[in-house]
Amino acid sequence: MGLIVQKFGGSSVANAERVNHVAEIITNTYKAGNQVVVVLSAQGDTTDDLIEKANEINPKASKREMDMLLSTGEQISVALMAMAIGRMGFPVVSLTGWQVGMETSSHYGNARIKKVSGTRIQEELDRNKIVLVCGFQGVNKYDDVTTLGRGGSDTTAVALAVALKADLCQIYTDVDGVYTADPRVIKNARKLDEITHDEMLELATLGAKVLHNRSVEMAKTYNMNLEVLSSFTGKPGTIVKEDAKLEKTHVSGVACDKNIARIALVGLQDKPGIAYRIFSMLAKEKINVDIILQSIGRGNTKDISFTVEKDNLAEAARILEEKKHLIGFDHMNTTDTISKVSIVGAGMANNSGVAALMFEALYEANINIHMISTSEIKVSVLIDEEDSEKAMQVVHDKFFNIMQ
Ligand code: ADP
Ligand code: ASP
Ligand code: MG
């Protein structure tokens, strides 16, 4: 018995049947004597549909109004769920982000949670109610509605679990837990029983959208264990925690991110200060740069290539072209038909053979690597987008088939 935060994603509450099924899970938890706080996402594809509706009317709508629109999806979910639970005869209340005091930065569309008051939730729990909270939304210092970025309901759940000092935070979704790769792409992916916060954070950041990366970051900071499990099967899920046991393969998972683009500046002068100039200009415009590669000098020139998010490509290219006279380069190449495939594992830190195995798998499949980046617990390679699935499969097989 204790305080349990449960989050259900879009597919878990997609229609009336699913809502009633989830209402059973929630009320069973309540009947077992727990206090229950539930975070819900918008039903099914509602958020995508709302974005489409906005685009039909104004593709350049302000981010403030987009947040006003997108936040409605989660309100539908909590209201419907409250009706389902009410009909079953349990005390329940639905609340918006504003009502629970979910204070965020003012950054519309990608706001960060700053503070959670939680007073209202506590009052409702004291009245023995099941409390349903809209995921993905908050309120900023102007009293405007904000949203936390796609997939942000996971972060709402973790923030509430931390603020309320919950005993358990369960993230219910449409797969049985965290797998060694996206189980919809890699059919022989295996479910992990446990994974460390660090590994999960890398996987989520590198493209495994099973958890919003900020939710993992927050869980790590406040040492909150998460359980990722299916609302469909009722099987035990994956525990995300600080001291998870490591995989024997040294690698816990493979992830793929297609949302990237590459910019190459060719013919830069080979002298101090050039990289500083380029990347400070981009940083000033809040454009995140990921993998950076600099060639060795040829004569007096060198090249620098780097990756940005696809959405930022046009803006980054515009800035660099505008400042060409200040930077001094011969020409710029850009491409957005690339993707990043990564392996993640806390066990690889002291094992240089791990990267070599990954490169071997790609070589055997005749997949060319454009760039490489490594850290203590990950290796990422940049490849042609069309090779993504094949690359994931061969890299996955290299690490996980040898176990069988
Ligand atoms: P929800 O709506 O419940 O938030 P999401 O669609 O955001 O669900 O996340 C669940 C999806 O994440 C799964 O359906 C799966 O395709 C995808 N996914 C990507 N990588 C992984 C992984 N390593 N393990 C499990 N699922 C993954
Ligand atoms: N409904 C939002 C989205 O589709 C938030 C979430 O599902 O976590 O991104
Ligand atoms: Mg999600």
CSV table of C-alpha atoms and ligand atoms in Angstrom, one decimal:
chain,number,residue,atom,x,y,z
A,1,MET,CA,0.0,0.0,0.0
A,2,GLY,CA,1.2,3.4,-0.8
A,3,LEU,CA,1.0,6.3,-3.3
A,4,ILE,CA,1.2,5.1,-6.9
A,5,VAL,CA,1.5,7.3,-10.0
A,6,GLN,CA,0.4,5.6,-13.2
A,7,LYS,CA,0.7,7.0,-16.7
A,8,PHE,CA,-1.2,5.7,-19.7
A,9,GLY,CA,-0.1,6.7,-23.2
A,10,GLY,CA,-2.3,7.5,-26.3
A,11,SER,CA,-2.8,3.9,-27.5
A,12,SER,CA,-3.7,2.8,-24.0
A,13,VAL,CA,-6.8,5.1,-24.0
A,14,ALA,CA,-7.5,5.2,-27.7
A,15,ASN,CA,-11.2,4.3,-27.6
A,16,ALA,CA,-14.1,3.6,-25.3
A,17,GLU,CA,-13.1,0.0,-24.9
A,18,ARG,CA,-9.5,0.9,-24.0
A,19,VAL,CA,-10.7,3.6,-21.6
A,20,ASN,CA,-12.9,1.1,-19.8
A,21,HIS,CA,-10.0,-1.4,-19.6
A,22,VAL,CA,-7.6,1.2,-18.2
A,23,ALA,CA,-10.3,2.2,-15.7
A,24,GLU,CA,-10.2,-1.4,-14.5
A,25,ILE,CA,-6.4,-1.2,-14.0
A,26,ILE,CA,-6.7,2.1,-12.1
A,27,THR,CA,-9.6,1.0,-9.8
A,28,ASN,CA,-7.9,-2.3,-9.1
A,29,THR,CA,-4.9,-0.4,-7.8
A,30,TYR,CA,-7.2,1.8,-5.7
A,31,LYS,CA,-9.1,-1.2,-4.4
A,32,ALA,CA,-5.8,-2.8,-3.2
A,33,GLY,CA,-5.6,0.1,-0.8
A,34,ASN,CA,-3.3,2.5,-2.6
A,35,GLN,CA,-3.7,6.2,-3.3
A,36,VAL,CA,-3.7,6.6,-7.0
A,37,VAL,CA,-2.6,9.5,-9.2
A,38,VAL,CA,-3.0,8.9,-12.9
A,39,VAL,CA,-1.5,10.9,-15.8
A,40,LEU,CA,-3.1,10.5,-19.3
A,41,SER,CA,-2.0,11.3,-22.8
A,42,ALA,CA,-4.4,12.3,-25.6
A,43,GLN,CA,-6.3,9.4,-27.2
A,44,GLY,CA,-4.7,7.6,-30.1
A,45,ASP,CA,-3.5,10.0,-32.8
A,46,THR,CA,-5.4,13.0,-31.4
A,47,THR,CA,-2.3,15.2,-31.0
A,48,ASP,CA,-1.2,14.5,-34.7
A,49,ASP,CA,-4.8,15.2,-35.8
A,50,LEU,CA,-4.8,18.5,-34.0
A,51,ILE,CA,-1.5,19.5,-35.6
A,52,GLU,CA,-3.0,18.7,-39.0
A,53,LYS,CA,-6.1,20.7,-38.2
A,54,ALA,CA,-3.9,23.7,-37.3
A,55,ASN,CA,-1.9,23.3,-40.5
A,56,GLU,CA,-5.1,23.4,-42.6
A,57,ILE,CA,-5.9,26.8,-41.1
A,58,ASN,CA,-2.5,28.4,-40.5
A,59,PRO,CA,0.8,26.4,-41.0
A,60,LYS,CA,2.6,29.3,-39.3
A,61,ALA,CA,0.3,29.5,-36.3
A,62,SER,CA,2.0,30.9,-33.1
A,63,LYS,CA,3.4,28.4,-30.7
A,64,ARG,CA,1.2,29.8,-28.0
A,65,GLU,CA,-2.0,29.0,-29.9
A,66,MET,CA,-0.6,25.6,-30.9
A,67,ASP,CA,-0.2,24.8,-27.1
A,68,MET,CA,-3.7,26.0,-26.5
A,69,LEU,CA,-4.9,23.6,-29.1
A,70,LEU,CA,-2.7,20.6,-28.4
A,71,SER,CA,-3.4,20.7,-24.6
A,72,THR,CA,-7.1,19.9,-25.3
A,73,GLY,CA,-6.3,16.3,-26.3
A,74,GLU,CA,-5.3,15.4,-22.8
A,75,GLN,CA,-8.3,17.1,-21.3
A,76,ILE,CA,-10.6,14.9,-23.4
A,77,SER,CA,-8.8,11.8,-22.0
A,78,VAL,CA,-9.0,12.7,-18.3
A,79,ALA,CA,-12.7,13.8,-18.5
A,80,LEU,CA,-13.7,10.6,-20.3
A,81,MET,CA,-11.7,8.5,-17.9
A,82,ALA,CA,-13.3,10.2,-14.9
A,83,MET,CA,-16.7,9.4,-16.4
A,84,ALA,CA,-15.7,5.7,-16.8
A,85,ILE,CA,-14.4,5.5,-13.3
A,86,GLY,CA,-17.4,7.4,-11.9
A,87,ARG,CA,-19.8,4.9,-13.6
A,88,MET,CA,-18.0,2.1,-11.8
A,89,GLY,CA,-18.8,3.8,-8.5
A,90,PHE,CA,-15.4,5.1,-7.4
A,91,PRO,CA,-14.7,8.7,-6.2
A,92,VAL,CA,-12.6,10.4,-8.9
A,93,VAL,CA,-11.6,13.9,-10.1
A,94,SER,CA,-9.9,15.1,-13.3
A,95,LEU,CA,-7.5,18.1,-13.2
A,96,THR,CA,-5.6,20.1,-15.8
A,97,GLY,CA,-1.9,21.1,-15.6
A,98,TRP,CA,-2.9,24.5,-14.3
A,99,GLN,CA,-5.2,23.1,-11.6
A,100,VAL,CA,-2.3,20.9,-10.2
A,101,GLY,CA,0.2,23.8,-10.3
A,102,MET,CA,2.4,22.4,-13.0
A,103,GLU,CA,4.6,25.5,-13.5
A,104,THR,CA,6.8,25.5,-16.5
A,105,SER,CA,9.3,27.7,-18.4
A,106,SER,CA,7.6,30.0,-20.9
A,107,HIS,CA,9.0,28.1,-23.9
A,108,TYR,CA,5.8,27.2,-25.8
A,109,GLY,CA,5.9,23.8,-27.4
A,110,ASN,CA,8.9,22.6,-25.5
A,111,ALA,CA,8.5,23.9,-22.0
A,112,ARG,CA,10.4,22.6,-19.0
A,113,ILE,CA,8.8,21.9,-15.7
A,114,LYS,CA,10.1,24.3,-13.0
A,115,LYS,CA,7.9,23.5,-10.1
A,116,VAL,CA,4.9,21.4,-9.1
A,117,SER,CA,2.8,22.6,-6.3
A,118,GLY,CA,0.7,19.4,-5.9
A,119,THR,CA,-1.5,21.0,-3.1
A,120,ARG,CA,-4.7,20.4,-5.0
A,121,ILE,CA,-3.7,16.7,-5.7
A,122,GLN,CA,-3.0,16.2,-2.0
A,123,GLU,CA,-6.4,17.7,-1.0
A,124,GLU,CA,-8.1,15.4,-3.4
A,125,LEU,CA,-6.2,12.3,-2.2
A,126,ASP,CA,-7.1,13.3,1.3
A,127,ARG,CA,-10.8,13.1,0.2
A,128,ASN,CA,-10.0,9.5,-0.9
A,129,LYS,CA,-10.3,10.4,-4.6
A,130,ILE,CA,-8.6,8.8,-7.6
A,131,VAL,CA,-6.9,11.8,-9.2
A,132,LEU,CA,-6.6,12.1,-12.9
A,133,VAL,CA,-4.2,14.7,-14.3
A,134,CYS,CA,-3.7,15.9,-17.9
A,135,GLY,CA,-0.2,14.9,-19.2
A,136,PHE,CA,2.0,17.0,-21.4
A,137,GLN,CA,0.7,20.4,-20.2
A,138,GLY,CA,1.6,23.1,-17.8
A,139,VAL,CA,1.3,26.8,-17.2
A,140,ASN,CA,3.9,29.5,-17.6
A,141,LYS,CA,4.6,32.8,-15.8
A,142,TYR,CA,2.1,34.6,-18.1
A,143,ASP,CA,-0.6,32.2,-17.0
A,144,ASP,CA,-0.6,30.7,-20.5
A,145,VAL,CA,-0.9,27.0,-21.3
A,146,THR,CA,2.3,25.3,-22.3
A,147,THR,CA,3.2,21.9,-23.6
A,148,LEU,CA,6.3,19.8,-22.8
A,149,GLY,CA,7.2,18.6,-26.2
A,150,ARG,CA,6.1,15.4,-28.0
A,151,GLY,CA,5.9,12.4,-25.7
A,152,GLY,CA,5.9,14.8,-22.7
A,153,SER,CA,3.2,13.0,-20.6
A,154,ASP,CA,5.9,10.7,-19.3
A,155,THR,CA,7.6,13.7,-17.8
A,156,THR,CA,4.4,14.9,-16.2
A,157,ALA,CA,4.1,11.5,-14.5
A,158,VAL,CA,7.7,11.5,-13.2
A,159,ALA,CA,7.4,15.1,-12.0
A,160,LEU,CA,4.3,14.3,-10.1
A,161,ALA,CA,5.8,11.1,-8.7
A,162,VAL,CA,8.8,13.1,-7.4
A,163,ALA,CA,6.7,16.0,-6.1
A,164,LEU,CA,4.3,13.7,-4.2
A,165,LYS,CA,7.1,11.3,-3.1
A,166,ALA,CA,5.3,8.4,-4.7
A,167,ASP,CA,6.3,4.9,-3.8
A,168,LEU,CA,6.0,3.7,-7.4
A,169,CYS,CA,5.8,5.4,-10.9
A,170,GLN,CA,4.4,3.1,-13.6
A,171,ILE,CA,4.5,4.1,-17.2
A,172,TYR,CA,1.9,2.0,-19.1
A,173,THR,CA,2.3,1.8,-22.8
A,174,ASP,CA,1.6,-0.5,-25.8
A,175,VAL,CA,4.7,-2.7,-25.5
A,176,ASP,CA,5.7,-5.0,-22.6
A,177,GLY,CA,8.6,-2.8,-21.5
A,178,VAL,CA,11.9,-1.5,-22.7
A,179,TYR,CA,13.4,-3.8,-25.4
A,180,THR,CA,16.9,-4.2,-26.8
A,181,ALA,CA,15.6,-2.3,-29.8
A,182,ASP,CA,12.2,-1.0,-31.0
A,183,PRO,CA,10.2,-4.3,-31.1
A,184,ARG,CA,8.1,-2.9,-34.0
A,185,VAL,CA,11.2,-2.7,-36.2
A,186,ILE,CA,13.4,-5.5,-34.8
A,187,LYS,CA,11.2,-8.6,-34.5
A,188,ASN,CA,13.7,-10.5,-32.4
A,189,ALA,CA,14.3,-7.7,-29.9
A,190,ARG,CA,14.3,-8.9,-26.3
A,191,LYS,CA,12.5,-7.3,-23.3
A,192,LEU,CA,14.9,-6.1,-20.6
A,193,ASP,CA,14.0,-6.8,-17.0
A,194,GLU,CA,16.1,-3.9,-15.8
A,195,ILE,CA,18.0,-1.0,-17.2
A,196,THR,CA,20.0,1.9,-15.5
A,197,HIS,CA,18.8,5.4,-15.6
A,198,ASP,CA,21.9,6.4,-17.6
A,199,GLU,CA,21.4,3.8,-20.3
A,200,MET,CA,17.7,4.6,-20.6
A,201,LEU,CA,18.5,8.3,-20.8
A,202,GLU,CA,20.9,7.7,-23.7
A,203,LEU,CA,18.5,5.3,-25.5
A,204,ALA,CA,15.6,7.8,-25.2
A,205,THR,CA,17.8,10.7,-26.3
A,206,LEU,CA,19.1,8.6,-29.3
A,207,GLY,CA,15.7,7.8,-30.6
A,208,ALA,CA,13.9,5.1,-28.5
A,209,LYS,CA,10.7,7.0,-27.9
A,210,VAL,CA,9.3,4.5,-25.4
A,211,LEU,CA,10.1,7.1,-22.7
A,212,HIS,CA,10.5,10.9,-23.1
A,213,ASN,CA,14.1,11.6,-22.4
A,214,ARG,CA,13.4,14.4,-19.9
A,215,SER,CA,11.3,12.0,-17.8
A,216,VAL,CA,14.3,9.8,-17.5
A,217,GLU,CA,16.6,12.7,-16.7
A,218,MET,CA,14.2,13.7,-13.9
A,219,ALA,CA,13.9,10.2,-12.6
A,220,LYS,CA,17.7,10.0,-12.5
A,221,THR,CA,18.1,13.3,-10.7
A,222,TYR,CA,15.6,12.4,-8.0
A,223,ASN,CA,16.4,8.7,-8.0
A,224,MET,CA,12.9,7.6,-8.8
A,225,ASN,CA,12.5,4.1,-10.1
A,226,LEU,CA,10.2,3.7,-13.1
A,227,GLU,CA,8.4,0.6,-14.3
A,228,VAL,CA,7.6,0.5,-18.0
A,229,LEU,CA,4.8,-2.0,-18.8
A,230,SER,CA,2.0,-2.8,-21.1
A,231,SER,CA,-1.6,-1.8,-20.4
A,232,PHE,CA,-2.6,-4.5,-22.8
A,233,THR,CA,-1.0,-7.7,-21.5
A,234,GLY,CA,-0.6,-7.2,-17.7
A,235,LYS,CA,2.9,-8.8,-17.9
A,236,PRO,CA,5.7,-7.6,-15.6
A,237,GLY,CA,7.6,-4.8,-17.3
A,238,THR,CA,11.1,-3.2,-17.2
A,239,ILE,CA,12.4,-1.5,-14.1
A,240,VAL,CA,14.5,1.7,-14.8
A,241,LYS,CA,16.7,2.2,-11.8
A,242,GLU,CA,20.1,3.4,-10.7
A,243,ASP,CA,21.7,0.1,-9.9
A,244,ALA,CA,20.2,-2.2,-12.6
A,245,LYS,CA,22.3,-5.3,-13.4
A,246,LEU,CA,24.2,-4.9,-16.6
A,247,GLU,CA,23.7,-7.0,-19.8
A,248,LYS,CA,26.4,-9.7,-20.4
A,249,THR,CA,26.7,-8.4,-23.9
A,250,HIS,CA,28.0,-5.0,-22.6
A,251,VAL,CA,25.2,-3.4,-24.7
A,252,SER,CA,21.7,-2.9,-23.5
A,253,GLY,CA,20.1,-1.6,-26.6
A,254,VAL,CA,20.2,-0.3,-30.1
A,255,ALA,CA,18.4,2.9,-31.1
A,256,CYS,CA,17.8,4.8,-34.4
A,257,ASP,CA,17.2,8.5,-34.9
A,258,LYS,CA,16.0,9.7,-38.3
A,259,ASN,CA,15.4,13.2,-37.3
A,260,ILE,CA,18.8,14.5,-38.2
A,261,ALA,CA,20.5,16.3,-41.0
A,262,ARG,CA,24.2,17.0,-41.8
A,263,ILE,CA,25.9,20.2,-42.8
A,264,ALA,CA,29.4,20.2,-44.2
A,265,LEU,CA,31.5,23.3,-44.6
A,266,VAL,CA,34.2,22.7,-47.1
A,267,GLY,CA,37.4,24.8,-47.5
A,268,LEU,CA,37.6,26.5,-44.2
A,269,GLN,CA,40.8,28.3,-43.3
A,270,ASP,CA,43.1,26.1,-41.1
A,271,LYS,CA,43.6,28.5,-38.2
A,272,PRO,CA,42.5,29.1,-34.6
A,273,GLY,CA,39.0,30.4,-33.9
A,274,ILE,CA,37.1,29.0,-36.9
A,275,ALA,CA,35.1,26.3,-35.0
A,276,TYR,CA,34.4,28.8,-32.3
A,277,ARG,CA,32.9,31.2,-34.8
A,278,ILE,CA,30.7,28.6,-36.5
A,279,PHE,CA,29.3,27.0,-33.4
A,280,SER,CA,28.8,30.2,-31.3
A,281,MET,CA,26.7,31.6,-34.2
A,282,LEU,CA,24.5,28.5,-34.1
A,283,ALA,CA,24.3,28.4,-30.3
A,284,LYS,CA,23.1,32.0,-30.3
A,285,GLU,CA,20.1,31.0,-32.4
A,286,LYS,CA,19.5,28.0,-30.0
A,287,ILE,CA,20.4,25.4,-32.7
A,288,ASN,CA,21.7,22.2,-31.1
A,289,VAL,CA,24.6,20.6,-32.8
A,290,ASP,CA,25.3,16.9,-32.3
A,291,ILE,CA,28.2,15.0,-33.9
A,292,ILE,CA,31.0,17.2,-35.1
A,293,LEU,CA,33.8,16.0,-37.4
A,294,GLN,CA,36.8,18.1,-38.5
A,295,SER,CA,39.1,16.9,-41.2
A,296,ILE,CA,42.9,17.2,-40.9
A,297,GLY,CA,44.2,20.2,-42.8
A,298,ARG,CA,45.2,20.1,-46.5
A,299,GLY,CA,47.5,22.9,-47.3
A,300,ASN,CA,45.8,25.9,-45.7
A,301,THR,CA,42.2,24.5,-45.6
A,302,LYS,CA,40.1,22.0,-43.6
A,303,ASP,CA,36.5,20.9,-43.6
A,304,ILE,CA,34.0,20.7,-40.7
A,305,SER,CA,30.8,18.6,-40.8
A,306,PHE,CA,28.2,18.3,-38.1
A,307,THR,CA,24.6,17.2,-37.5
A,308,VAL,CA,21.5,19.2,-36.4
A,309,GLU,CA,17.9,18.2,-36.0
A,310,LYS,CA,16.1,18.0,-39.3
A,311,ASP,CA,13.8,20.9,-38.3
A,312,ASN,CA,16.8,23.1,-37.8
A,313,LEU,CA,18.5,22.4,-41.1
A,314,ALA,CA,17.1,25.3,-43.1
A,315,GLU,CA,17.7,27.8,-40.4
A,316,ALA,CA,21.2,26.7,-39.7
A,317,ALA,CA,22.1,26.7,-43.4
A,318,ARG,CA,20.6,30.2,-43.7
A,319,ILE,CA,22.7,31.5,-40.8
A,320,LEU,CA,25.9,30.0,-42.1
A,321,GLU,CA,25.3,31.3,-45.6
A,322,GLU,CA,24.6,34.8,-44.3
A,323,LYS,CA,27.7,34.8,-42.3
A,324,LYS,CA,29.9,33.2,-45.0
A,325,HIS,CA,32.1,36.3,-45.2
A,326,LEU,CA,32.8,36.2,-41.5
A,327,ILE,CA,33.5,32.4,-41.3
A,328,GLY,CA,35.2,32.1,-44.7
A,329,PHE,CA,34.5,28.8,-46.4
A,330,ASP,CA,34.5,27.6,-50.0
A,331,HIS,CA,31.1,25.9,-50.1
A,332,MET,CA,28.4,24.2,-48.0
A,333,ASN,CA,26.8,20.8,-48.5
A,334,THR,CA,23.7,19.7,-46.7
A,335,THR,CA,21.7,16.5,-46.6
A,336,ASP,CA,18.7,15.3,-44.6
A,337,THR,CA,18.6,11.7,-45.9
A,338,ILE,CA,20.8,10.3,-43.1
A,339,SER,CA,20.1,8.7,-39.8
A,340,LYS,CA,21.9,7.9,-36.6
A,341,VAL,CA,22.1,4.4,-35.3
A,342,SER,CA,23.5,3.9,-31.8
A,343,ILE,CA,24.4,1.2,-29.3
A,344,VAL,CA,24.1,2.0,-25.6
A,345,GLY,CA,25.4,0.1,-22.6
A,346,ALA,CA,27.0,1.0,-19.3
A,347,GLY,CA,29.1,-2.2,-19.7
A,348,MET,CA,31.0,-0.9,-22.7
A,349,ALA,CA,32.9,1.7,-20.9
A,350,ASN,CA,36.0,-0.5,-20.4
A,351,ASN,CA,35.6,-2.6,-23.5
A,352,SER,CA,37.0,-1.2,-26.7
A,353,GLY,CA,36.0,-4.4,-28.6
A,354,VAL,CA,32.3,-3.3,-28.4
A,355,ALA,CA,32.7,-0.5,-31.0
A,356,ALA,CA,34.7,-2.8,-33.3
A,357,LEU,CA,31.9,-5.4,-33.2
A,358,MET,CA,29.4,-2.7,-34.3
A,359,PHE,CA,31.6,-1.6,-37.2
A,360,GLU,CA,32.1,-5.2,-38.2
A,361,ALA,CA,28.3,-5.8,-38.4
A,362,LEU,CA,28.0,-2.7,-40.6
A,363,TYR,CA,30.9,-3.7,-42.8
A,364,GLU,CA,29.4,-7.2,-43.3
A,365,ALA,CA,26.2,-5.6,-44.4
A,366,ASN,CA,28.1,-3.3,-46.7
A,367,ILE,CA,26.8,-0.2,-45.0
A,368,ASN,CA,29.0,2.9,-45.2
A,369,ILE,CA,29.6,5.0,-42.1
A,370,HIS,CA,29.7,8.7,-42.6
A,371,MET,CA,30.6,9.8,-39.1
A,372,ILE,CA,31.2,8.2,-35.7
A,373,SER,CA,30.8,9.5,-32.2
A,374,THR,CA,31.5,7.7,-28.9
A,375,SER,CA,31.0,8.3,-25.2
A,376,GLU,CA,31.5,6.2,-22.1
A,377,ILE,CA,28.2,4.4,-22.7
A,378,LYS,CA,27.3,4.7,-26.3
A,379,VAL,CA,28.6,4.5,-29.9
A,380,SER,CA,26.7,6.3,-32.6
A,381,VAL,CA,27.2,6.1,-36.4
A,382,LEU,CA,25.8,8.3,-39.1
A,383,ILE,CA,24.6,6.3,-42.1
A,384,ASP,CA,22.3,6.8,-45.1
A,385,GLU,CA,18.7,6.9,-44.0
A,386,GLU,CA,17.7,4.1,-46.4
A,387,ASP,CA,20.0,1.7,-44.6
A,388,SER,CA,18.5,2.4,-41.1
A,389,GLU,CA,16.4,-0.7,-40.6
A,390,LYS,CA,19.0,-3.0,-42.0
A,391,ALA,CA,21.7,-1.4,-39.9
A,392,MET,CA,19.6,-1.8,-36.7
A,393,GLN,CA,19.0,-5.4,-37.5
A,394,VAL,CA,22.6,-6.4,-38.2
A,395,VAL,CA,24.0,-4.5,-35.3
A,396,HIS,CA,21.3,-5.9,-33.0
A,397,ASP,CA,22.0,-9.4,-34.2
A,398,LYS,CA,25.7,-9.0,-33.7
A,399,PHE,CA,25.2,-8.3,-30.0
A,400,PHE,CA,22.1,-10.2,-29.1
A,401,ASN,CA,22.2,-13.4,-31.2
A,402,ILE,CA,25.5,-14.4,-29.8
A,403,MET,CA,23.8,-14.8,-26.5
A,404,GLN,CA,21.5,-17.6,-27.7
B,1,ADP,P1,2.8,6.0,-25.5
B,1,ADP,O1,1.7,6.4,-26.3
B,1,ADP,O2,2.3,4.9,-24.5
B,1,ADP,O3,3.5,7.0,-24.8
B,1,ADP,P2,4.9,5.7,-27.4
B,1,ADP,O4,4.4,5.4,-28.8
B,1,ADP,O5,5.3,7.1,-27.1
B,1,ADP,O6,3.8,5.2,-26.4
B,1,ADP,O7,6.1,4.7,-27.0
B,1,ADP,C1,6.0,3.3,-27.2
B,1,ADP,C2,6.6,2.9,-28.5
B,1,ADP,O8,8.0,3.1,-28.4
B,1,ADP,C3,6.5,1.4,-28.8
B,1,ADP,O9,5.3,1.1,-29.5
B,1,ADP,C4,7.7,1.1,-29.6
B,1,ADP,O10,7.4,1.0,-31.0
B,1,ADP,C5,8.6,2.3,-29.4
B,1,ADP,N1,10.0,1.9,-29.0
B,1,ADP,C6,11.1,2.5,-29.6
B,1,ADP,N2,12.2,1.9,-29.0
B,1,ADP,C7,11.8,1.0,-28.1
B,1,ADP,C8,12.5,0.2,-27.2
B,1,ADP,N3,13.8,0.1,-27.1
B,1,ADP,N4,11.7,-0.6,-26.4
B,1,ADP,C9,10.4,-0.5,-26.4
B,1,ADP,N5,9.7,0.3,-27.2
B,1,ADP,C10,10.4,1.1,-28.1
B,2,ASP,N1,-0.1,13.7,-26.5
B,2,ASP,C1,1.3,14.2,-26.5
B,2,ASP,C2,2.0,13.6,-27.8
B,2,ASP,O1,1.3,12.9,-28.6
B,2,ASP,C3,2.0,13.8,-25.3
B,2,ASP,C4,2.2,12.3,-25.0
B,2,ASP,O2,1.6,11.5,-25.7
B,2,ASP,O3,3.1,12.0,-24.2
B,2,ASP,O4,3.1,13.9,-28.0
B,3,MG,MG,5.1,8.3,-25.4
